[in-house]
Each structure stands twice: as structure tokens, then as C-alpha cells.
Amino acid sequence: MPAGTYTVTTSGYGFASRTDTVTIAVGRTETLDLALTAVAHHTVSGTVLDVTGKPLKGATVKFTDAPVDAVTTGADGTYAFPSVAEGSFHLAASPSAPVLCNGNWTGALTVDGNETVQASLPPRTDAAGTYSCAPGAYSWIDGRTKVALSGDENAEAVALPFPVKYYGVSYTSAYITTNGLVNFLSPRLGDYANTALPAAAQPNGVVAACWDDLTLDKKSSVQTTTTGTTGNRRFAIVWNNAALVSDTSVRLTFEAVFDEATGAITLQYKGIGSSALQKGSSATIGIENQAGTDALQYSFNESVLKDASAIRFSPKAA
């Protein structure tokens, strides 16, 4: 190093930082011995809450900038680090699979005694932050107008009662498919094999209300209805009693509801029983942009759907 006077700051986990001054002369080697003082250790504990405010089991909690082993929350959502050195750190909490609408949480933490930290997970978003999702208030809307859609691997275009803005593009019509999709770009027939979202392959620009290999027989129907007044209308697309091709004894009733005022999309599920297939074990639930490069997937082949439940996808401004 060039000759001169330098300030040296030394720090390390578990020790108090210190600052020293050292002068280096031309042609001399200087030795700077540093005695660090250990700091006290304390307990850091708390609870992780899911996006609805309920204790979340199995969440991972960790320090992102301290050599402390991560811990997992118990059945009551609680966690504890028994020995953490004094200092300023960052704590992070993330849900275990299935993550559903639970996002990741981070927070700054100064440890100067026993600390209690509650981590409330935020709503999860797609990569660009265009939409977020959260469990919604269930309020089923019955269909009124029958759509001329039946059979297997079919689609039908419907006019939308108000412009629907989806991933930045405004649409006045959409395609409804027998396989539980609302497709804003094309009918995309033959989409019986559901995939994880996002996917570059077609279909793209879809709302996957319950994307599965479904068929509409004489016991099934698709209906639409519009409620509310101009500026506050809701448009519902309802699949009634759709049958799974793999087992036509298994029936699914679900709907996609588009909100004029907020631009939100709500997916609702009715009559979900104990069957894994009814709960979504072979279905994709979520939304995807027009290029297939971004999406907000709620689930993929996971038995997570519940009776009388709703999932709300809200645009950033809503």
C-alpha cells in the first residue's frame, strides 16, 4: 500500500465492530493486531402469518446476512432462533409448497435483546408485479345466458359487456373453451394437456379458471351473466357440472368473474368434494400474459381447491 495513514474498520458476526488507525511509512511493514470483543446473544422468535393473516405451518425463516441456520415454523406458525448475536440484520420468511397466493416477506431487525418478530406474508405477484393474488370473498354468481358450447375440445367466442383490460391490452371479446380456459387471443382447440404457467407454447393470454381435460355433456353447460350498473358491472363465465374426460363421474362447477371497476379477475369454485380431481390434482389454475413469458400461477396439478372458495387476481393499480 502507498505510504500514509489509514482507517481500518473490523467487524464480524458475534463481535463488536472496532475502528483503528494505522500509519504506513515508506519501506516499513506494519502489523496491526486486533482484539475483537464478543457480544451477547439473544433469542429471536415470532409467528409467520399467511396472506389471510392465519398462522402458516412449514414456512422457512432465515437470516439473509448472518451465519445462523434457517428454521421452519410449527403447526401454530411459530418459530424461534435460540441464540442470535447482537447486531443489525435482515430476516426473511417464505412459504413452503403449495405457495398458492403467499408471497415472500423480508424485514430489517436490530438484535439488542430478546426479540419478537411477526412476519405477515404479502400477496404473491407475477414476475413483473402486474397482478397479485389473494383469497377473495366468495359470492357465487349464477349464469343466465347459455353459451353454445358443448362436447370435447371445443371453443366459442363471446362478446364482453365492457372492455376488459388484461395485461395492458383491452379486449371486447374472448373465447371460452370446454377445458376451463378463457382465451383472449384464439380458440386454441386441442388444449386438453394442461401445463404449468408461464409457458411459451400456446395457449397464451389465458385465464385458467380450471384448465383440465374436460367435456361438456348433456348434464353440463356454460353460461354467462352480467350484474351491476355501468362502471360497476361484473361479467361471469360459468362452467356448470363439467365432466373430466378421465372420469366422467367427477364433475366440476366453477366460474371466472371480470370486474369492470377494478379490472380484477375472481375465480370461484362450487361443489368441491373429497375427490383429488375435484380439488385440482390434474388442473392448472392461474393467469398468463399474451407472450407466455409471465404468469401468476395459483396451482399446477395440486389438490388445493376448496368448496365455496374464491381466488382474486388484482392488477397493480386495483
Short mmCIF file of C-alpha atoms in Angstrom, two decimals:
data_model
loop_
_atom_site.label_atom_id
_atom_site.label_comp_id
_atom_site.label_asym_id
_atom_site.label_seq_id
_atom_site.Cartn_x
_atom_site.Cartn_y
_atom_site.Cartn_z
CA MET A 1 0.00 0.00 0.00
CA PRO A 2 1.21 3.56 -0.54
CA ALA A 3 2.65 5.30 2.49
CA GLY A 4 0.08 7.18 4.54
CA THR A 5 -2.41 6.99 7.37
CA TYR A 6 -5.38 4.67 7.06
CA THR A 7 -8.55 3.96 9.00
CA VAL A 8 -9.32 0.26 9.40
CA THR A 9 -12.76 -0.94 10.47
CA THR A 10 -13.12 -4.53 11.58
CA SER A 11 -16.40 -6.37 12.08
CA GLY A 12 -17.64 -9.94 12.24
CA TYR A 13 -20.73 -11.84 13.31
CA GLY A 14 -20.80 -12.25 17.08
CA PHE A 15 -18.31 -9.46 17.78
CA ALA A 16 -18.47 -5.71 18.34
CA SER A 17 -17.01 -3.74 15.45
CA ARG A 18 -14.00 -1.52 16.06
CA THR A 19 -12.12 1.18 14.17
CA ASP A 20 -8.33 1.67 14.29
CA THR A 21 -5.81 3.98 12.67
CA VAL A 22 -2.55 2.75 11.18
CA THR A 23 0.30 4.73 9.62
CA ILE A 24 2.42 3.08 6.94
CA ALA A 25 5.88 4.51 6.34
CA VAL A 26 7.98 4.09 3.21
CA GLY A 27 9.94 0.84 3.31
CA ARG A 28 8.28 -0.34 6.52
CA THR A 29 5.97 -3.28 7.22
CA GLU A 30 3.29 -2.53 9.79
CA THR A 31 1.48 -5.13 11.86
CA LEU A 32 -1.99 -4.39 13.26
CA ASP A 33 -3.27 -6.89 15.80
CA LEU A 34 -6.98 -6.58 16.56
CA ALA A 35 -8.74 -7.96 19.62
CA LEU A 36 -12.46 -8.28 18.98
CA THR A 37 -14.94 -8.26 21.84
CA ALA A 38 -17.69 -10.86 21.79
CA VAL A 39 -21.25 -9.55 22.04
CA ALA A 40 -24.22 -11.04 23.85
CA HIS A 41 -26.59 -13.49 22.18
CA HIS A 42 -30.38 -13.37 22.43
CA THR A 43 -33.49 -15.25 21.34
CA VAL A 44 -35.35 -14.20 18.21
CA SER A 45 -38.82 -15.70 17.88
CA GLY A 46 -42.22 -14.93 16.43
CA THR A 47 -45.00 -16.09 14.14
CA VAL A 48 -45.38 -16.29 10.36
CA LEU A 49 -48.86 -15.39 9.08
CA ASP A 50 -50.16 -16.26 5.63
CA VAL A 51 -51.73 -13.77 3.23
CA THR A 52 -55.05 -14.07 5.07
CA GLY A 53 -53.49 -13.41 8.49
CA LYS A 54 -53.60 -17.02 9.69
CA PRO A 55 -50.58 -18.83 11.22
CA LEU A 56 -48.64 -20.65 8.49
CA LYS A 57 -47.14 -24.07 9.07
CA GLY A 58 -43.92 -25.14 7.33
CA ALA A 59 -42.67 -21.66 6.38
CA THR A 60 -38.91 -21.16 6.21
CA VAL A 61 -37.46 -18.31 8.27
CA LYS A 62 -33.83 -17.30 7.86
CA PHE A 63 -31.30 -14.53 8.35
CA THR A 64 -30.03 -13.39 4.95
CA ASP A 65 -26.86 -11.78 6.32
CA ALA A 66 -25.91 -13.80 9.41
CA PRO A 67 -24.46 -17.33 9.72
CA VAL A 68 -27.49 -18.70 11.54
CA ASP A 69 -29.24 -21.88 10.43
CA ALA A 70 -32.74 -21.43 9.00
CA VAL A 71 -35.74 -22.70 10.95
CA THR A 72 -39.22 -23.93 9.99
CA THR A 73 -42.48 -22.82 11.55
CA GLY A 74 -44.53 -25.31 13.54
CA ALA A 75 -48.21 -26.14 13.21
CA ASP A 76 -49.08 -22.89 15.02
CA GLY A 77 -46.90 -20.79 12.70
CA THR A 78 -44.30 -20.05 15.37
CA TYR A 79 -40.52 -20.15 15.03
CA ALA A 80 -37.53 -19.50 17.28
CA PHE A 81 -33.80 -18.84 16.94
CA PRO A 82 -32.40 -19.63 20.40
CA SER A 83 -29.09 -17.78 20.01
CA VAL A 84 -28.53 -14.77 17.76
CA ALA A 85 -25.68 -12.32 18.28
CA GLU A 86 -26.42 -8.65 18.83
CA GLY A 87 -26.35 -6.59 15.66
CA SER A 88 -28.42 -5.37 12.71
CA PHE A 89 -29.61 -7.99 10.24
CA HIS A 90 -32.31 -8.86 7.73
CA LEU A 91 -34.85 -11.62 8.34
CA ALA A 92 -36.78 -13.41 5.55
CA ALA A 93 -39.79 -15.73 5.56
CA SER A 94 -41.06 -17.82 2.66
CA PRO A 95 -43.92 -20.33 2.35
CA SER A 96 -43.50 -24.00 1.59
CA ALA A 97 -45.27 -25.66 -1.34
CA PRO A 98 -48.02 -25.23 -2.30
CA VAL A 99 -47.37 -21.49 -2.01
CA LEU A 100 -50.77 -20.52 -3.51
CA CYS A 101 -51.13 -16.73 -3.00
CA ASN A 102 -48.49 -16.40 -0.29
CA GLY A 103 -45.57 -14.14 -1.18
CA ASN A 104 -42.15 -13.74 0.44
CA TRP A 105 -41.51 -11.41 3.39
CA THR A 106 -38.31 -9.58 4.41
CA GLY A 107 -37.66 -7.19 7.25
CA ALA A 108 -34.79 -5.37 8.98
CA LEU A 109 -34.06 -6.39 12.55
CA THR A 110 -31.79 -4.97 15.24
CA VAL A 111 -31.00 -7.53 17.90
CA ASP A 112 -30.19 -5.85 21.22
CA GLY A 113 -32.19 -8.14 23.47
CA ASN A 114 -34.73 -10.92 23.11
CA GLU A 115 -36.76 -10.03 20.00
CA THR A 116 -40.24 -10.98 18.79
CA VAL A 117 -40.91 -10.57 15.07
CA GLN A 118 -44.21 -11.24 13.31
CA ALA A 119 -43.82 -11.92 9.59
CA SER A 120 -47.02 -11.28 7.61
CA LEU A 121 -46.60 -12.69 4.12
CA PRO A 122 -47.77 -10.30 1.36
CA PRO A 123 -49.87 -11.32 -1.65
CA ARG A 124 -47.76 -13.08 -4.27
CA THR A 125 -47.30 -11.37 -7.65
CA ASP A 126 -46.22 -12.34 -11.13
CA ALA A 127 -42.63 -11.56 -12.11
CA ALA A 128 -43.40 -8.05 -13.38
CA GLY A 129 -45.72 -7.21 -10.50
CA THR A 130 -48.62 -6.67 -12.92
CA TYR A 131 -51.05 -8.80 -10.91
CA SER A 132 -51.22 -10.04 -7.36
CA CYS A 133 -53.41 -12.78 -5.95
CA ALA A 134 -55.17 -13.37 -2.67
CA PRO A 135 -58.11 -15.43 -1.44
CA GLY A 136 -61.28 -13.49 -2.22
CA ALA A 137 -64.72 -13.18 -0.66
CA TYR A 138 -66.86 -15.98 -2.08
CA SER A 139 -70.04 -14.68 -3.72
CA TRP A 140 -71.30 -17.06 -6.36
CA ILE A 141 -72.94 -15.58 -9.48
CA ASP A 142 -75.40 -17.82 -11.31
CA GLY A 143 -75.23 -17.89 -15.08
CA ARG A 144 -78.28 -16.81 -17.13
CA THR A 145 -77.38 -16.85 -20.83
CA LYS A 146 -76.39 -20.22 -22.25
CA VAL A 147 -73.31 -20.35 -24.46
CA ALA A 148 -73.45 -22.63 -27.49
CA LEU A 149 -70.59 -24.74 -26.21
CA SER A 150 -70.62 -28.49 -25.72
CA GLY A 151 -68.65 -31.65 -26.35
CA ASP A 152 -64.91 -32.16 -26.11
CA GLU A 153 -62.16 -29.82 -27.40
CA ASN A 154 -64.47 -27.00 -28.45
CA ALA A 155 -64.46 -23.23 -28.04
CA GLU A 156 -66.93 -20.40 -28.51
CA ALA A 157 -66.41 -16.64 -28.88
CA VAL A 158 -68.41 -14.33 -26.62
CA ALA A 159 -68.79 -10.56 -26.68
CA LEU A 160 -67.75 -8.89 -23.44
CA PRO A 161 -70.30 -6.42 -21.99
CA PHE A 162 -67.49 -3.95 -21.21
CA PRO A 163 -63.84 -3.66 -22.31
CA VAL A 164 -61.69 -5.99 -20.24
CA LYS A 165 -58.10 -4.86 -19.79
CA TYR A 166 -55.79 -7.85 -19.46
CA TYR A 167 -52.02 -7.48 -19.15
CA GLY A 168 -52.23 -3.99 -20.61
CA VAL A 169 -54.45 -4.84 -23.60
CA SER A 170 -58.15 -4.01 -23.80
CA TYR A 171 -60.46 -6.71 -25.21
CA THR A 172 -64.11 -6.64 -26.29
CA SER A 173 -64.43 -10.39 -26.88
CA ALA A 174 -62.89 -13.63 -25.66
CA TYR A 175 -63.03 -17.35 -26.35
CA ILE A 176 -64.43 -19.81 -23.84
CA THR A 177 -63.14 -23.37 -24.10
CA THR A 178 -64.53 -26.68 -22.89
CA ASN A 179 -61.27 -27.16 -20.98
CA GLY A 180 -61.89 -24.40 -18.45
CA LEU A 181 -59.99 -21.58 -20.19
CA VAL A 182 -60.80 -18.02 -21.14
CA ASN A 183 -58.53 -17.26 -24.09
CA PHE A 184 -58.16 -13.66 -25.25
CA LEU A 185 -56.11 -14.49 -28.35
CA SER A 186 -57.59 -17.51 -30.16
CA PRO A 187 -59.87 -20.53 -29.71
CA ARG A 188 -56.79 -22.75 -29.34
CA LEU A 189 -58.61 -26.04 -29.77
CA GLY A 190 -56.79 -29.16 -28.60
CA ASP A 191 -55.51 -27.68 -25.34
CA TYR A 192 -56.50 -30.72 -23.31
CA ALA A 193 -52.99 -31.17 -21.87
CA ASN A 194 -52.60 -28.53 -19.16
CA THR A 195 -49.16 -27.12 -18.41
CA ALA A 196 -47.51 -25.04 -15.73
CA LEU A 197 -47.62 -21.27 -16.24
CA PRO A 198 -45.95 -19.39 -17.82
CA ALA A 199 -45.19 -21.46 -20.91
CA ALA A 200 -44.00 -20.19 -24.28
CA ALA A 201 -46.14 -22.76 -26.10
CA GLN A 202 -49.78 -21.98 -26.84
CA PRO A 203 -52.26 -21.32 -25.40
CA ASN A 204 -51.12 -17.89 -24.22
CA GLY A 205 -53.06 -14.91 -22.91
CA VAL A 206 -55.34 -17.17 -20.90
CA VAL A 207 -57.27 -17.16 -17.68
CA ALA A 208 -57.07 -20.74 -16.45
CA ALA A 209 -60.17 -20.98 -14.28
CA CYS A 210 -59.76 -24.76 -14.13
CA TRP A 211 -57.62 -25.90 -17.05
CA ASP A 212 -58.12 -29.64 -17.32
CA ASP A 213 -59.22 -32.20 -19.90
CA LEU A 214 -62.94 -31.57 -19.57
CA THR A 215 -66.01 -32.42 -21.60
CA LEU A 216 -69.46 -30.87 -21.65
CA ASP A 217 -72.22 -33.46 -21.99
CA LYS A 218 -76.00 -33.29 -21.59
CA LYS A 219 -75.56 -32.77 -17.85
CA SER A 220 -73.22 -29.81 -18.41
CA SER A 221 -73.50 -26.24 -19.63
CA VAL A 222 -71.62 -22.96 -19.89
CA GLN A 223 -73.47 -19.77 -19.10
CA THR A 224 -72.68 -16.08 -18.78
CA THR A 225 -74.29 -13.23 -16.90
CA THR A 226 -73.70 -9.53 -16.25
CA THR A 227 -74.57 -7.88 -12.95
CA GLY A 228 -74.37 -4.29 -11.68
CA THR A 229 -74.63 -0.93 -13.40
CA THR A 230 -72.34 0.77 -15.92
CA GLY A 231 -68.94 1.39 -14.37
CA ASN A 232 -69.50 -1.24 -11.70
CA ARG A 233 -70.51 -4.28 -13.72
CA ARG A 234 -69.32 -7.84 -13.21
CA PHE A 235 -69.27 -10.39 -16.02
CA ALA A 236 -69.31 -14.05 -15.05
CA ILE A 237 -68.48 -17.08 -17.20
CA VAL A 238 -69.83 -20.21 -15.51
CA TRP A 239 -68.94 -23.83 -16.24
CA ASN A 240 -71.74 -25.94 -14.75
CA ASN A 241 -71.15 -29.61 -13.96
CA ALA A 242 -68.30 -30.09 -16.43
CA ALA A 243 -67.06 -33.70 -16.55
CA LEU A 244 -63.47 -34.91 -16.51
CA VAL A 245 -62.61 -36.93 -19.59
CA SER A 246 -60.56 -39.31 -17.45
CA ASP A 247 -63.53 -39.97 -15.16
CA THR A 248 -66.90 -38.56 -16.23
CA SER A 249 -68.36 -39.35 -12.82
CA VAL A 250 -66.27 -36.45 -11.47
CA ARG A 251 -67.98 -33.11 -12.05
CA LEU A 252 -66.68 -29.55 -11.67
CA THR A 253 -68.56 -26.27 -11.30
CA PHE A 254 -66.52 -23.08 -11.41
CA GLU A 255 -66.55 -19.56 -12.81
CA ALA A 256 -64.39 -16.62 -13.88
CA VAL A 257 -65.70 -13.17 -12.92
CA PHE A 258 -64.37 -9.97 -14.52
CA ASP A 259 -64.80 -6.72 -12.56
CA GLU A 260 -65.31 -3.53 -14.60
CA ALA A 261 -64.43 -1.09 -11.82
CA THR A 262 -61.14 -2.63 -10.64
CA GLY A 263 -60.01 -4.86 -13.51
CA ALA A 264 -59.76 -7.74 -11.05
CA ILE A 265 -60.45 -11.35 -12.05
CA THR A 266 -62.04 -13.65 -9.49
CA LEU A 267 -62.16 -17.43 -9.87
CA GLN A 268 -64.81 -19.20 -7.80
CA TYR A 269 -65.43 -22.89 -7.07
CA LYS A 270 -68.67 -24.59 -6.09
CA GLY A 271 -69.47 -28.14 -5.02
CA ILE A 272 -65.86 -29.23 -4.49
CA GLY A 273 -65.96 -32.57 -2.72
CA SER A 274 -63.37 -35.01 -1.43
CA SER A 275 -62.09 -36.13 -4.84
CA ALA A 276 -58.49 -35.10 -5.56
CA LEU A 277 -59.55 -34.45 -9.17
CA GLN A 278 -62.22 -32.01 -7.99
CA LYS A 279 -59.60 -30.31 -5.85
CA GLY A 280 -57.34 -29.70 -8.86
CA SER A 281 -54.91 -32.64 -8.89
CA SER A 282 -54.80 -32.58 -12.70
CA ALA A 283 -55.60 -28.90 -13.33
CA THR A 284 -53.82 -25.57 -13.80
CA ILE A 285 -55.23 -22.52 -12.01
CA GLY A 286 -53.90 -19.03 -12.79
CA ILE A 287 -53.39 -16.29 -15.36
CA GLU A 288 -50.78 -15.80 -18.10
CA ASN A 289 -49.74 -12.91 -20.32
CA GLN A 290 -50.08 -12.83 -24.09
CA ALA A 291 -46.45 -13.78 -24.82
CA GLY A 292 -46.31 -16.68 -22.40
CA THR A 293 -43.40 -15.03 -20.60
CA ASP A 294 -45.08 -14.10 -17.32
CA ALA A 295 -47.87 -15.57 -15.25
CA LEU A 296 -49.34 -15.81 -11.80
CA GLN A 297 -49.98 -19.49 -11.21
CA TYR A 298 -52.07 -20.43 -8.21
CA SER A 299 -51.60 -24.16 -8.60
CA PHE A 300 -50.47 -26.85 -11.04
CA ASN A 301 -51.69 -30.43 -10.55
CA GLU A 302 -52.20 -29.84 -6.82
CA SER A 303 -55.24 -30.78 -4.75
CA VAL A 304 -55.77 -27.32 -3.27
CA LEU A 305 -59.23 -26.18 -4.37
CA LYS A 306 -61.90 -25.86 -1.70
CA ASP A 307 -65.68 -25.69 -1.86
CA ALA A 308 -67.24 -22.21 -1.73
CA SER A 309 -63.87 -20.53 -2.27
CA ALA A 310 -62.62 -17.63 -4.38
CA ILE A 311 -59.22 -16.53 -5.72
CA ARG A 312 -58.87 -12.87 -6.71
CA PHE A 313 -56.24 -11.66 -9.18
CA SER A 314 -55.87 -7.89 -8.89
CA PRO A 315 -53.99 -5.59 -11.29
CA LYS A 316 -51.35 -3.38 -9.75
CA ALA A 317 -53.50 -0.27 -9.67
CA ALA A 318 -56.51 -2.00 -8.08
#
